C-alpha positions as semicolon CSV with decimal commas, in nm:
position;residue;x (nm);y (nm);z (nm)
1;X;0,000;0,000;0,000
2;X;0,111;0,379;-0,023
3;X;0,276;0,507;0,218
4;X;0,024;0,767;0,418
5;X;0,313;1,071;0,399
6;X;0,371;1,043;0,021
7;X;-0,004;1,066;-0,027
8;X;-0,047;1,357;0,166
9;X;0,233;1,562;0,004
10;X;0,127;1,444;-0,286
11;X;-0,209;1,593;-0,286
12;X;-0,046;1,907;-0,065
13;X;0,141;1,988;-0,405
14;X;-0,189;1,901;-0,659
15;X;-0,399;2,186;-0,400
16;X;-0,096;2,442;-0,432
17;X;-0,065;2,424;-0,804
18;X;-0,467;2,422;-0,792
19;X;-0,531;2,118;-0,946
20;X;-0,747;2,024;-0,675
21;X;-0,958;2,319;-0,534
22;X;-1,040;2,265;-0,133
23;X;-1,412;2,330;-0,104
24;X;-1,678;2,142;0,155
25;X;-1,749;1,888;-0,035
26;X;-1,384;1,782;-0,119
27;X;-1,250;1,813;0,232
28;X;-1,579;1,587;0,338
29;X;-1,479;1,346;0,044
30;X;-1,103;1,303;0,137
31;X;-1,216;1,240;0,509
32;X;-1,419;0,970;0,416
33;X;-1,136;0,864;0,222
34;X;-0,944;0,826;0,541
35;X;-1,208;0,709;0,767
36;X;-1,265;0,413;0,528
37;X;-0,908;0,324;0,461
38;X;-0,821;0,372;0,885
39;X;-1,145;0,157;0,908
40;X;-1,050;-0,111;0,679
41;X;-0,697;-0,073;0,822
42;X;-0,774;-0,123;1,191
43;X;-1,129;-0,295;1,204
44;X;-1,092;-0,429;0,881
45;X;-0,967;-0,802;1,037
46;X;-1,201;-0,785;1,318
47;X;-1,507;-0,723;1,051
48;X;-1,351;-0,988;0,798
49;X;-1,366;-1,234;1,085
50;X;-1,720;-1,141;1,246
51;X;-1,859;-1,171;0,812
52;X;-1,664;-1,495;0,780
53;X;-1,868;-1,623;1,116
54;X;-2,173;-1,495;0,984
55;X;-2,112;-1,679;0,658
56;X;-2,055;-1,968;0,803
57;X;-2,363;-1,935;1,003
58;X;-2,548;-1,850;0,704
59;X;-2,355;-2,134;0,500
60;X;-2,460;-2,410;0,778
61;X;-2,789;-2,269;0,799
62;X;-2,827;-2,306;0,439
63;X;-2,687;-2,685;0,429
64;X;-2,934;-2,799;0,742
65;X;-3,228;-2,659;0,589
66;X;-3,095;-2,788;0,245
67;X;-3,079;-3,104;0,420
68;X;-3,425;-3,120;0,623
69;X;-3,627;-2,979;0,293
70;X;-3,408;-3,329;0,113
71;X;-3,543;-3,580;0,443
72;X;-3,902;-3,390;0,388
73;X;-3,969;-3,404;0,009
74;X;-3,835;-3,784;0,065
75;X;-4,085;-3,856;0,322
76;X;-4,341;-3,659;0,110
77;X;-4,213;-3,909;-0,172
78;X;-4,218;-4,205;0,035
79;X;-4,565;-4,095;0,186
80;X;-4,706;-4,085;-0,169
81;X;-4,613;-4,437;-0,297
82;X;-4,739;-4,526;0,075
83;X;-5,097;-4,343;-0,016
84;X;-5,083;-4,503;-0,415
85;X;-5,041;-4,849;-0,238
86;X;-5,315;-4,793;0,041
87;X;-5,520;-4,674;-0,222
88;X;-5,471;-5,013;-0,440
89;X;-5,506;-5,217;-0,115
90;X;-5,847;-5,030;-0,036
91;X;-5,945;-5,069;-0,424
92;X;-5,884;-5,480;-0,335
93;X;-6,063;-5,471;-0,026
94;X;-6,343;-5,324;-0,204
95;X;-6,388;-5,549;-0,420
96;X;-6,349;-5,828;-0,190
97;X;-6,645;-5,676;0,013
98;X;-6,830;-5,602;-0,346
99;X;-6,804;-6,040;-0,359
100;X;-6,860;-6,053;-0,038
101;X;-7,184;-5,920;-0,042
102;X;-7,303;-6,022;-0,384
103;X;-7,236;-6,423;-0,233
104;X;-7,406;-6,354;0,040
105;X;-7,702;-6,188;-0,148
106;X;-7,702;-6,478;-0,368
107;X;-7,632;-6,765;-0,098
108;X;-7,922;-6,628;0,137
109;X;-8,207;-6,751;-0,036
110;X;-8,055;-7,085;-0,024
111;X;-7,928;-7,046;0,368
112;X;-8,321;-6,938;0,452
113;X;-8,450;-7,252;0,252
114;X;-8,180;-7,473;0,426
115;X;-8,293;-7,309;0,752
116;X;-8,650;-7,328;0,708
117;X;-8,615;-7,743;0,574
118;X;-8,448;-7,786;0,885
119;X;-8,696;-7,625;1,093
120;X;-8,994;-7,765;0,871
121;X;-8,854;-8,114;0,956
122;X;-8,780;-8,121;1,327
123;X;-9,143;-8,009;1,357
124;X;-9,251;-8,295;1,123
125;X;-9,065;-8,519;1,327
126;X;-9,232;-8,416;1,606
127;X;-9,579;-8,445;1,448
128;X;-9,526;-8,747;1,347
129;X;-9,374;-8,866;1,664
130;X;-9,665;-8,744;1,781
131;X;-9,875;-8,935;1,621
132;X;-9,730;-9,241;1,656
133;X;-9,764;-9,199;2,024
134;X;-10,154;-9,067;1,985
135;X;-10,202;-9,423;1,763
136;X;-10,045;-9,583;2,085
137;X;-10,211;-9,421;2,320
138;X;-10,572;-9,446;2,116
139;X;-10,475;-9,870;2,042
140;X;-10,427;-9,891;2,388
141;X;-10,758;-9,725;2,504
142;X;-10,973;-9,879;2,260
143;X;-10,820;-10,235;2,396
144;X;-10,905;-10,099;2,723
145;X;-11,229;-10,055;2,589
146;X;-11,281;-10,347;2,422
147;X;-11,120;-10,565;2,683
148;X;-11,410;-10,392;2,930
149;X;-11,642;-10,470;2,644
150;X;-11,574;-10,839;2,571
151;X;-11,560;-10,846;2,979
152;X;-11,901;-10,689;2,964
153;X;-12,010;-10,928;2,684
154;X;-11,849;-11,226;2,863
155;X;-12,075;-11,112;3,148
156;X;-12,357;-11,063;2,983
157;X;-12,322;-11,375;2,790
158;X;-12,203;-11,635;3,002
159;X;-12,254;-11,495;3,333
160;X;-12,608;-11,380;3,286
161;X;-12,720;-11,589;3,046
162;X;-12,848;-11,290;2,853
163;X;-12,982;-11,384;2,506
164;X;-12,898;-11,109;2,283
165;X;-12,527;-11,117;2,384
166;X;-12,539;-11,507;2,353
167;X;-12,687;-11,440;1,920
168;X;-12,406;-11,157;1,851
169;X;-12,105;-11,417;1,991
170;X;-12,245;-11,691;1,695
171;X;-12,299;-11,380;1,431
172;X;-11,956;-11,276;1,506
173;X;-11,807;-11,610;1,512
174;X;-11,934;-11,697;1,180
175;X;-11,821;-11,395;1,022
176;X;-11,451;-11,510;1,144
177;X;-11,553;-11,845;1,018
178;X;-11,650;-11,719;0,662
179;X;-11,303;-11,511;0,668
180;X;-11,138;-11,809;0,712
C-alpha cells in the first residue's frame, strides 16, 4: 500500500498548483477517504472475521435446511407411494367386500331354505312322533275298551245268560268263520 506521507504531500502539491480546489465537499470526500481506509486498516480483520462467522452461520444454515427440505420431500415421496399403495389395497378390499356381499345376497335364499327345511322337519318329526304316540295311546284305550267290552259281553253272555249277547257271539263267530 502507499505510504500515508507520500499521499499527503502528494495531494499538498496538486492543492498548491490548484489542481485540486479545497471546497466542503472535497474536504468531506477526502475524510471519508481516510475514515474508510483507517477503518478497513484497523477494524478491517475484526469485521472480515465477524462476516466470515456470519457466513458460516449463514452457510450451515443453508446446508441444514438444504438437508431437512431433502429428508421432507423424501418422506413426502415415500408418503405418496405409501398413499398409491393404500389406495390399491383399499381398491382390493373393495372389491373383496363387493363379492362378499353379492355371495351372500345370492347364498341367502338358499341359507333361509336350508334353515327353514331344517326347521320344517324337526317339527314334522315331532308331528309325526306325535302321532305315533296318539295311535299308541288311542290302540291302547280302545283295547281298554274293548277288553271292558268283551268283559261286559263275557258277562252278559255267560254270566247272565243274557240272550242277545249269547246271538251276537255266533254272528260274530261266523263272520270269522266265513273269513277263514
Amino acid at each position: 500500500m502507499l505510504n500515508i506521507g507520500f499521499i499527503t504531500l502528494f495531494s499538498f502539491v496538486l492543492v498548491y498548483l490548484n489542481i485540486i480546489i479545497l471546497n466542503e465537499e472535497i474536504l468531506i470526500l477526502i475524510c471519508f477517504v481516510a475514515f474508510c481506509w483507517i477503518c478497513t486498516n484497523k477494524v478491517g480483520k475484526t469485521i472480515a472475521y465477524d462476516l466470515e462467522n456470519r457466513s458460516l452461520t449463514i452457510k450451515n444454515s443453508l446446508k441444514v435446511s438444504l438437508n431437512n427440505l431433502l429428508k421432507t420431500l423424501i418422506n413426502v415421496s415415500k408418503l405418496h407411494s405409501d398413499y398409491e399403495i393404500i389406495t390399491s389395497k383399499f381398491k382390493i378390499l373393495h372389491n373383496y367386500y363387493i363379492q362378499l356381499g353379492t355371495t351372500f345376497v345370492n347364498n341367502l335364499p338358499k341359507y333361509e331354505i336350508a334353515e327353514s327345511q331344517k326347521k320344517c322337519l324337526k317339527k314334522f318329526l315331532f308331528v309325526y312322533n306325535l302321532e305315533k304316540q296318539t295311535t299308541k295311546l288311542l290302540v291302547l284305550i280302545l283295547s281298554e275298551k274293548l277288553k271292558k267290552l268283551s268283559q261286559i259281553q263275557k258277562l252278559c253272555g255267560e254270566d247272565l245268560q243274557e240272550k242277545r249277547f249269547m246271538c251276537f257271539n255266533k254272528i260274530v263267530l261266523r263272520e270269522y268263520m266265513e273269513i277263514i
